[in-house]
Short mmCIF file of C-alpha atoms in Angstrom, two decimals:
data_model
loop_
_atom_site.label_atom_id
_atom_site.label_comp_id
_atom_site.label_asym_id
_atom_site.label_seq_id
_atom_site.Cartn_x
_atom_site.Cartn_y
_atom_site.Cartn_z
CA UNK A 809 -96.03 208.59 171.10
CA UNK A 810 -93.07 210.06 168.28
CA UNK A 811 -95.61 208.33 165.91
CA UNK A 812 -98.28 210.32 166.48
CA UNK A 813 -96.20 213.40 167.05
CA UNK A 814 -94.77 212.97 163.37
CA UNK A 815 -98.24 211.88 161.82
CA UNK A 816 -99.55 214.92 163.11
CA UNK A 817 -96.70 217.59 162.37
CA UNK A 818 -97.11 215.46 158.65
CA UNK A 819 -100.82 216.28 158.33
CA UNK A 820 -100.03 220.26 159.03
CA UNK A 821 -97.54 220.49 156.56
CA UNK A 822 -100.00 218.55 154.00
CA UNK A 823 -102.98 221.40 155.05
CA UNK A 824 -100.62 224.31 154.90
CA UNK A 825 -99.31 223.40 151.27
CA UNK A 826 -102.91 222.59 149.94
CA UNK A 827 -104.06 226.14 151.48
CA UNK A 828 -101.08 227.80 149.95
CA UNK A 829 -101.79 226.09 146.90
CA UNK A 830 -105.22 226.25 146.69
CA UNK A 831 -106.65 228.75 149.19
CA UNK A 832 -108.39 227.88 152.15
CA UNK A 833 -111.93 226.15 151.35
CA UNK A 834 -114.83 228.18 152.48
CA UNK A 835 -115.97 226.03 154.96
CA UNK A 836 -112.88 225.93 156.79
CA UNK A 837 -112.75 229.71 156.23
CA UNK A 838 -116.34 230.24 157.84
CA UNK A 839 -114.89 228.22 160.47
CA UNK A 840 -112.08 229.95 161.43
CA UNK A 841 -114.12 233.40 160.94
CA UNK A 842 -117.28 232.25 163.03
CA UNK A 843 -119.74 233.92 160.81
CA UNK A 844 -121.32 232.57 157.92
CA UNK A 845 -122.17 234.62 154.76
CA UNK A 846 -125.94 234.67 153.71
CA UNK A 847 -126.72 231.67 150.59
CA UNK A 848 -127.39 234.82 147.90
CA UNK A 849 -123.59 236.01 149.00
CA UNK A 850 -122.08 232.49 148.62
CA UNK A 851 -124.08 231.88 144.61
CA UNK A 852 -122.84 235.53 143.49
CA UNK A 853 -119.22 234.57 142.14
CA UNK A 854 -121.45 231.61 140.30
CA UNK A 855 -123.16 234.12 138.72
CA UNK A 856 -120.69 236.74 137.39
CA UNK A 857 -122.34 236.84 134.12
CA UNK A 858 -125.31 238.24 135.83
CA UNK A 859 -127.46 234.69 135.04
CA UNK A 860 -128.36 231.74 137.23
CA UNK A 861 -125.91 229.66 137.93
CA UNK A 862 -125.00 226.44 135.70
CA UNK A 863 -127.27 228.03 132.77
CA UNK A 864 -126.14 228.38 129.06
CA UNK A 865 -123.03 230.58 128.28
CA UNK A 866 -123.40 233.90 126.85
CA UNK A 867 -126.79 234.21 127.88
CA UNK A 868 -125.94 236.47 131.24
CA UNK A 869 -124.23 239.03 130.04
CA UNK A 870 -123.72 240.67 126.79
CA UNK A 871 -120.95 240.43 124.02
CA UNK A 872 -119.58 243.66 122.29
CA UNK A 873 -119.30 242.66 118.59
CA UNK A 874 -119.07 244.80 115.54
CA UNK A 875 -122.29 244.68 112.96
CA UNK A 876 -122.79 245.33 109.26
CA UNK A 877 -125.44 244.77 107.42
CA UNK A 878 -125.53 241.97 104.46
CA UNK A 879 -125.22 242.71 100.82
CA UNK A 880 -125.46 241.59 97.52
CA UNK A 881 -122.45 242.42 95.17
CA UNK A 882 -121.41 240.55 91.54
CA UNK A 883 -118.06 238.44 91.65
CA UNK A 884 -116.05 238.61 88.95
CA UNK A 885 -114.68 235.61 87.77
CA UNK A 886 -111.63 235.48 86.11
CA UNK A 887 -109.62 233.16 83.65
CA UNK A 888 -106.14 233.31 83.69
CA UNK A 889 -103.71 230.51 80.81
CA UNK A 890 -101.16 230.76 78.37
CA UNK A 891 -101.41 230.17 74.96
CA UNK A 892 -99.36 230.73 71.82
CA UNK A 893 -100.83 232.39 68.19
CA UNK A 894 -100.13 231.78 64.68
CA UNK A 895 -100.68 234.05 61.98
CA UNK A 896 -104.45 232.93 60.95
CA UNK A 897 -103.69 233.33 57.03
CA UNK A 898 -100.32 231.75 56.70
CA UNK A 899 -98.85 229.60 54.02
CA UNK A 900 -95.62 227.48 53.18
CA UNK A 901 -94.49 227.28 49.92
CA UNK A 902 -93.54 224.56 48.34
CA UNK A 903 -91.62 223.43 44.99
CA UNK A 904 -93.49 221.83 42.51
CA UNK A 905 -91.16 221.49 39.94
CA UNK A 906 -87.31 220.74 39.72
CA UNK A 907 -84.47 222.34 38.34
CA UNK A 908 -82.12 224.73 38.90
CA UNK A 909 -83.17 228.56 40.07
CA UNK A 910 -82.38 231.55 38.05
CA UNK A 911 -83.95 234.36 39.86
CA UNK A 912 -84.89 234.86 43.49
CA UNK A 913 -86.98 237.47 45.79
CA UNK A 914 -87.11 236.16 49.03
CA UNK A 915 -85.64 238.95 51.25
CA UNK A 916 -86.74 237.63 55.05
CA UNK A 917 -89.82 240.74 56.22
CA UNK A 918 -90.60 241.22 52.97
CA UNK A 919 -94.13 242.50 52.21
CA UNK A 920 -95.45 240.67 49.03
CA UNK A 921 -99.08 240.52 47.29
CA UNK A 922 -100.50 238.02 46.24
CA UNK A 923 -99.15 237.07 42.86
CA UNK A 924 -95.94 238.60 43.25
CA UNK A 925 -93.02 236.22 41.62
CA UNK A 926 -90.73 234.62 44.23
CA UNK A 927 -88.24 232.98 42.53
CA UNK A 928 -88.08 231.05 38.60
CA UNK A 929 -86.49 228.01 37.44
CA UNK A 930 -84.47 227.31 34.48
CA UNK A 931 -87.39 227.31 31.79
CA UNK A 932 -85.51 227.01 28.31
CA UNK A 933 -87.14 222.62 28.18
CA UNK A 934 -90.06 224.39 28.41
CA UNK A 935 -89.85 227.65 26.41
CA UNK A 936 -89.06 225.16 23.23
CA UNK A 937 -91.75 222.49 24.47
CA UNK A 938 -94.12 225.46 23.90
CA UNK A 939 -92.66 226.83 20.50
CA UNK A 940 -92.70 222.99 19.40
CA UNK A 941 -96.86 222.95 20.44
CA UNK A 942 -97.58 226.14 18.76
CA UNK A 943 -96.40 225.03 15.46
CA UNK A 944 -97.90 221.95 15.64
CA UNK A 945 -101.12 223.69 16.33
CA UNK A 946 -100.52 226.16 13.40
CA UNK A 947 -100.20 222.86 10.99
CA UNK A 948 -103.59 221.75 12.18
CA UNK A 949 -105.45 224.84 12.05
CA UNK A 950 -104.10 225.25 8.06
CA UNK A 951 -105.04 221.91 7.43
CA UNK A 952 -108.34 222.26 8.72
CA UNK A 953 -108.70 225.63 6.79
CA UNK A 954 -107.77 223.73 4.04
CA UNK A 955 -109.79 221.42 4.27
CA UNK A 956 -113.05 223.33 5.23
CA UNK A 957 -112.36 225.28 2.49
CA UNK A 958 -112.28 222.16 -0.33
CA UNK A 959 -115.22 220.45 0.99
CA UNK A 960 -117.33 223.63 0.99
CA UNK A 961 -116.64 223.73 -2.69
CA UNK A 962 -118.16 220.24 -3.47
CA UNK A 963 -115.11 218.80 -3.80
CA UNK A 964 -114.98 214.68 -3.66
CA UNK A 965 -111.05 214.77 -2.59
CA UNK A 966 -112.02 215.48 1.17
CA UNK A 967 -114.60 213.36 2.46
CA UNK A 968 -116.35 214.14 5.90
CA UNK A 969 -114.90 211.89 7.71
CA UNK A 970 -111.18 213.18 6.40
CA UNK A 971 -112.43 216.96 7.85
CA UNK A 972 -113.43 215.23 11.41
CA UNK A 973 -109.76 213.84 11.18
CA UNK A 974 -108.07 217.09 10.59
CA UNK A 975 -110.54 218.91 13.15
CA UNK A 976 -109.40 216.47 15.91
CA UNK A 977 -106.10 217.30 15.22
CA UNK A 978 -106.54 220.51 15.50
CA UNK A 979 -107.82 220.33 18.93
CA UNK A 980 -105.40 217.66 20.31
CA UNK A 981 -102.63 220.33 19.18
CA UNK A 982 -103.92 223.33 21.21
CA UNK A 983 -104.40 221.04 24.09
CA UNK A 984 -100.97 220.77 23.47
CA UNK A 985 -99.98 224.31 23.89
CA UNK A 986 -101.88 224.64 26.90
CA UNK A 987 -100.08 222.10 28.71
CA UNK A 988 -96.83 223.30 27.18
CA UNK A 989 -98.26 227.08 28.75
CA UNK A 990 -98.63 225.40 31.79
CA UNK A 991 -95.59 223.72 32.27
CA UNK A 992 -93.80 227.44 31.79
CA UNK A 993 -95.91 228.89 34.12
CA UNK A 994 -94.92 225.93 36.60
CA UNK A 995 -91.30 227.67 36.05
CA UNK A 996 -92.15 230.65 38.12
CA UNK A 997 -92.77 230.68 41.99
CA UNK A 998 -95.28 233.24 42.52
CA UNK A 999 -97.26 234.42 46.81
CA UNK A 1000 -100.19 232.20 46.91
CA UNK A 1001 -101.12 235.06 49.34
CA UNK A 1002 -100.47 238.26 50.63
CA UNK A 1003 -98.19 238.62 53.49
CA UNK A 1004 -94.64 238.88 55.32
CA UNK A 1005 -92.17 236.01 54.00
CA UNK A 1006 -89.78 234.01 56.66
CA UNK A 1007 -86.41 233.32 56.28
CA UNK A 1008 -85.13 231.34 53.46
CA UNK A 1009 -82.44 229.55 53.03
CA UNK A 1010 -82.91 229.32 48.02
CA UNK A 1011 -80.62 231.43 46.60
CA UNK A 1012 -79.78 231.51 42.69
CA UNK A 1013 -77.72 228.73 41.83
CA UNK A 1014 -79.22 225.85 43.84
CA UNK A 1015 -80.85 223.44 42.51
CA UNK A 1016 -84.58 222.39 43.77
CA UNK A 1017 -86.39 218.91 43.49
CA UNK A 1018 -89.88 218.36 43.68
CA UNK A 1019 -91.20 219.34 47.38
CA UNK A 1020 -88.36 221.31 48.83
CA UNK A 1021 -89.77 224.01 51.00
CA UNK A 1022 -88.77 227.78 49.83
CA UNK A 1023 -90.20 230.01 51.89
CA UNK A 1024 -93.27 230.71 54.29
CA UNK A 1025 -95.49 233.60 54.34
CA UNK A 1026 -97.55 234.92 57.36
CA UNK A 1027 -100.30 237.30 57.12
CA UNK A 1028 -100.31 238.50 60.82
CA UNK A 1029 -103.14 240.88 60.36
CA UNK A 1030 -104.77 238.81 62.61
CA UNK A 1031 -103.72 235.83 65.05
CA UNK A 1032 -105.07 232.71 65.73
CA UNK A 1033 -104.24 232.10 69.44
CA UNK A 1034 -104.68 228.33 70.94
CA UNK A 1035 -104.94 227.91 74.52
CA UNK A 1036 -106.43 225.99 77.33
CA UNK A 1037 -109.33 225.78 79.21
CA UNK A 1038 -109.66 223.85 82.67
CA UNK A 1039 -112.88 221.44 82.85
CA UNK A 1040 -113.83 224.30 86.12
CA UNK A 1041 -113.78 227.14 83.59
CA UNK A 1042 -115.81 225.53 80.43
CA UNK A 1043 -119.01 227.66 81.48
CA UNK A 1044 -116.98 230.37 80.41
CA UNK A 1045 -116.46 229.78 76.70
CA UNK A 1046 -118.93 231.20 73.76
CA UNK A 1047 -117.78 232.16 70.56
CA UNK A 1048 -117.67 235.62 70.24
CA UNK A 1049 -116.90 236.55 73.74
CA UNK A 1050 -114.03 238.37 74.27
CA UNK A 1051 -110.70 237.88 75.65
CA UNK A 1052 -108.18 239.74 77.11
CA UNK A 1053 -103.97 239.26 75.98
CA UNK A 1054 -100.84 240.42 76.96
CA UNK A 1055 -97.00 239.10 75.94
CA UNK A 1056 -94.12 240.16 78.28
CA UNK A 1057 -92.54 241.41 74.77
CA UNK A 1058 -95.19 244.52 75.48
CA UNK A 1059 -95.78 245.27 79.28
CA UNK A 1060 -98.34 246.66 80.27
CA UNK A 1061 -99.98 246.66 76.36
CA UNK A 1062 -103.32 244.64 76.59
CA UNK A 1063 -104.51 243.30 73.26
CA UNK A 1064 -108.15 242.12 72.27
CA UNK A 1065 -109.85 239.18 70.72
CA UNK A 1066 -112.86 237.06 70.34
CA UNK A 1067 -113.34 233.51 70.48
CA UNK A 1068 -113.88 232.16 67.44
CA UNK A 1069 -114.52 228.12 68.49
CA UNK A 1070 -113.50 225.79 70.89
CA UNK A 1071 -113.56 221.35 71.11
CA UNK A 1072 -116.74 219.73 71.79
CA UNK A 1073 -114.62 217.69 74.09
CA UNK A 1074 -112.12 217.11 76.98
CA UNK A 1075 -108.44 216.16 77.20
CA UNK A 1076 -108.87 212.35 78.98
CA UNK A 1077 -105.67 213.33 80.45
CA UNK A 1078 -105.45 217.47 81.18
CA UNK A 1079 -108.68 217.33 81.46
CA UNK A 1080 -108.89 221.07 79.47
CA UNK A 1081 -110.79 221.95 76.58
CA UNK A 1082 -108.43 222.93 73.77
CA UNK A 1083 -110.27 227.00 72.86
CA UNK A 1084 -109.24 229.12 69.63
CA UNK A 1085 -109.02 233.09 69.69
CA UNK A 1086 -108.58 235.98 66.82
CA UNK A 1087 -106.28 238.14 67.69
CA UNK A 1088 -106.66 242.14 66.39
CA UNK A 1089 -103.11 242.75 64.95
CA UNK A 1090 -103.77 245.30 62.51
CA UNK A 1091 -100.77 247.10 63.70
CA UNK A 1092 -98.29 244.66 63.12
CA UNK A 1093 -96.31 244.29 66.84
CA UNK A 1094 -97.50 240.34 67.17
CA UNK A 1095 -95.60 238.19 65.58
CA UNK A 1096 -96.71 234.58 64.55
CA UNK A 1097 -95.35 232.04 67.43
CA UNK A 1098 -95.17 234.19 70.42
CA UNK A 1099 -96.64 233.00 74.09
CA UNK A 1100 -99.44 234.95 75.44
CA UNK A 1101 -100.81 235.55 78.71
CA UNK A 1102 -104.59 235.15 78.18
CA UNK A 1103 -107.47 236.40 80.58
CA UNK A 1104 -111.19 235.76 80.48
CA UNK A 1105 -113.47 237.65 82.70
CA UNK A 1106 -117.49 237.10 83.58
CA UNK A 1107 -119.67 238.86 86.41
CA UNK A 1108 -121.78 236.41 88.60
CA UNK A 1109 -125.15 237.34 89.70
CA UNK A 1110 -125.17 238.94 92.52
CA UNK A 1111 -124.49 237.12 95.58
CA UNK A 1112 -124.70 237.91 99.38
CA UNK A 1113 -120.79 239.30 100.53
CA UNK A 1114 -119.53 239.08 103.50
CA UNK A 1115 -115.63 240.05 105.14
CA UNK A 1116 -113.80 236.50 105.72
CA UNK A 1117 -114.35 237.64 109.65
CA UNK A 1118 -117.88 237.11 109.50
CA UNK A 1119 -117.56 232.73 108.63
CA UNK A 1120 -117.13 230.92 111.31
CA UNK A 1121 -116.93 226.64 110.78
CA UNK A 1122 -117.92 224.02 113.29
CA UNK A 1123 -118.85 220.30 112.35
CA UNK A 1124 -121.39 221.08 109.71
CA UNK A 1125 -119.62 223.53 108.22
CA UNK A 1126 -119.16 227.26 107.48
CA UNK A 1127 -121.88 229.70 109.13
CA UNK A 1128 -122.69 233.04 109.78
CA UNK A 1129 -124.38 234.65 113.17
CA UNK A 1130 -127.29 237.24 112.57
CA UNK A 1131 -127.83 239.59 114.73
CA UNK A 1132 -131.40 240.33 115.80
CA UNK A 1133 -132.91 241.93 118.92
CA UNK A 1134 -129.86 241.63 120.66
CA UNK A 1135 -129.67 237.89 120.50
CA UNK A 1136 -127.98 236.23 117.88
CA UNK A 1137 -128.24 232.95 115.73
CA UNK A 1138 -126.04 230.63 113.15
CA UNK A 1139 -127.29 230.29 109.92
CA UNK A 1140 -125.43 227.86 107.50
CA UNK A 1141 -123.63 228.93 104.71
CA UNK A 1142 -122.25 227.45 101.35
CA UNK A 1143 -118.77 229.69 100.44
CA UNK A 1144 -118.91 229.87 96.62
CA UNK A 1145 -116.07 232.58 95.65
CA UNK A 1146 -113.32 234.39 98.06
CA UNK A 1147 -111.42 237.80 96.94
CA UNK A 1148 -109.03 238.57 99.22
CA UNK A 1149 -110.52 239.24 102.48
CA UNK A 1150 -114.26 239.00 101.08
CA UNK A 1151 -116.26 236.15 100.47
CA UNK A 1152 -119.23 235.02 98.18
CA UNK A 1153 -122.10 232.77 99.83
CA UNK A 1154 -125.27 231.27 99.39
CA UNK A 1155 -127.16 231.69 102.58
CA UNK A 1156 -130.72 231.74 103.71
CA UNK A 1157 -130.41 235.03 105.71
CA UNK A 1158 -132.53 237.60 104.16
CA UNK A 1159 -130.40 240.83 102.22
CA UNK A 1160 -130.06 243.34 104.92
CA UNK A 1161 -129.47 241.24 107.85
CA UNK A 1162 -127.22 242.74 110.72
CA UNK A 1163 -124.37 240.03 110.24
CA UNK A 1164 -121.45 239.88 113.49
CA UNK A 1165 -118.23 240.39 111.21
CA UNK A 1166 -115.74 240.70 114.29
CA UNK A 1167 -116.22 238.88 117.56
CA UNK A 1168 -118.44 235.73 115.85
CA UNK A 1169 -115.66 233.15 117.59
CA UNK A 1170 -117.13 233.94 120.96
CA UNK A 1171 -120.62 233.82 120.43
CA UNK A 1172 -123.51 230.95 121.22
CA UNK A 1173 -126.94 230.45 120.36
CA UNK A 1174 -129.22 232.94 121.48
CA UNK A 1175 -125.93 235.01 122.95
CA UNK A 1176 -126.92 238.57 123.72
CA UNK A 1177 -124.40 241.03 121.41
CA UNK A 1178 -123.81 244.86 121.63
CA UNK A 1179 -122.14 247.13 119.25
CA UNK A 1180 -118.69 248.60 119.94
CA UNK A 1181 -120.08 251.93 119.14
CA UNK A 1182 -123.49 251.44 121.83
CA UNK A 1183 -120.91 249.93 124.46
CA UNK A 1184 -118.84 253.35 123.84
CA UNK A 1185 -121.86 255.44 124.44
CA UNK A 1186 -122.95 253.94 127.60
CA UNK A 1187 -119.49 253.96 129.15
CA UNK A 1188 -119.67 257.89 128.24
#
């Protein structure tokens, strides 16, 4: 008899903590009420969303959303590397001779033309070499005068082949001056072009040898700039198109140039295309070596635009949901550009499609949307 007594007081506690826990069921409630509530009383909490019961979400009731139309807008792409310039006319000169230097003009930031005399070497070998092939030359010329002069006459004494001799002569002896000329000229350093000259290290006194760098020059008119270009970007390049630079040396100072060529192939390991630029520099502020900042730009066509809101991504992939008659559907997209909170597709939906760009998360095939704005009016 205690059995039972506890089996049953067991069983009550078990019923009370399942009703407190999760309410009373309905037929126990009917029960205990003695009435029973008509069958289209008992389906309505099923069918809160104002559908049949069991049937596809979204489809009883309606889902405020906000719409926009779609558009079509360029994208702008842009190019963004570092590069360094050099002065496109620049030149390094070198010694050609050796010996010891007399005179020099190589003040670092100096403006020279082309022509202008740098330095000169010790030239008193050759200054004598040259005096020495002058009178030679002199000798022959009289002789030939001479000789010209004899055989005109009828005279036996000089026989053709004597005046070929002495003509010969004469000509081997003015080749003679002219490398003895030459060899002078060798003496003096003069710009091989116009420009600003570097720092040098020749002063008078030293002594050169044959290849012993003096000086550079740089004409930084214009720039060449180097830089490059990731295998993504190559559609970019053409010569002639232009190019935007800036150095940190000028903030907020945007220079200009033009591609001027660029390699016919890739890095095997960057995987970049290795682009040259001229740089405008008729002003003088860029200076050969510096690091620039480089920036290419090029409009798309345009492109349907949508707010980074309006994609939504299940298994195959990034969508949109169009709005039409109230109901809505997912059409597939394929994101080619983003911009902050805007993003470039390629879709199938037609230009002026009412696209959901807040609330798509919640919606289904064939769910029925409103506006914010129409669900405002009605509740006024």
């Amino acid at each position: 008899m205690k059995k039972l007594i506890v089996l049953i007081l067991s069983l009550g506690v078990l019923a009370g903590a399942y009703s407190i826990a999760f309410g009373v069921p309905e037929q126990v409630a009917q029960i205990w009420g003695g009435t029973s509530a008509p069958a289209e009383e008992a389906e309505a909490p099923r069918g809160a969303a104002g559908g049949p019961p069991g049937g596809p979400p979204g489809q009883g009731r309606e889902t405020t959303v906000v719409l926009a139309p779609l558009e079509e807008r360029a994208y702008t792409l842009v190019l963004r590397t570092v590069g360094s310039a050099v002065s496109l006319r620049r030149s390094e000169v070198i010694a050609t001779e050796a010996g010891e230097v007399v005179e020099a003009a190589l003040q670092a930031n100096r403006l020279v033309e082309k022509g202008d005399v740098l330095l000169r070497l010790d030239d008193r070998t050759e200054q004598l070499a040259l005096e020495s092939a002058r009178a030679n030359r002199d000798q022959a010329q009289a002789t030939v005068t001479r000789y010209q002069g004899l055989h005109q006459d009828g005279s036996a004494v000089v026989t053709d082949v004597a005046l070929s001799e002495a003509e010969v002569a004469l000509r081997l002896a003015e080749v003679e001056v002219g490398l003895a000329e030459v060899a002078l000229e060798d003496r003096t350093v003069v710009a091989p072009i116009s420009g600003r000259l570097g720092l040098s290290d020749v002063t008078v006194g030293d002594r050169l040898s044959n290849g012993d760098a003096i000086v550079t020059i740089d004409d930084s008119a214009t720039l060449l700039a180097t830089f490059e270009v990731p295998e993504r970007s190559i559609g970019l390049l053409a010569e002639g198109k232009p190019v935007l630079v800036t150095t940190p040396t000028y903030e907020g100072r945007v220079f200009e140039g033009t591609i001027t060529s660029y390699d016919s192939r890739l890095d095997s390991v960057t995987r970049s295309a290795t682009v040259r630029a001229q740089i405008d520099n008729a002003e003088g502020l860029l200076l050969s070596g510096m690091t620039f900042t480089i920036r290419m730009t090029e409009e798309t066509a345009p492109l349907p635009v949508v707010p980074a809101t309006a994609i939504t991504w299940d298994r195959s992939g990034a969508g949109i949901w169009v709005a039409e008659d109230g109901r809505t559907s997912r059409v597939p997209v394929t994101v080619r550009y983003r911009d902050g909170d805007q993003v470039w597709i390629e879709t199938d939906a037609p230009v002026g499609a009412q696209v959901v760009t807040e609330g798509a998360s919640k919606l289904r095939d064939g769910a029925q949307v409103t506006t914010a704005d129409a669900g405002k009016g009605s509740g006024a």
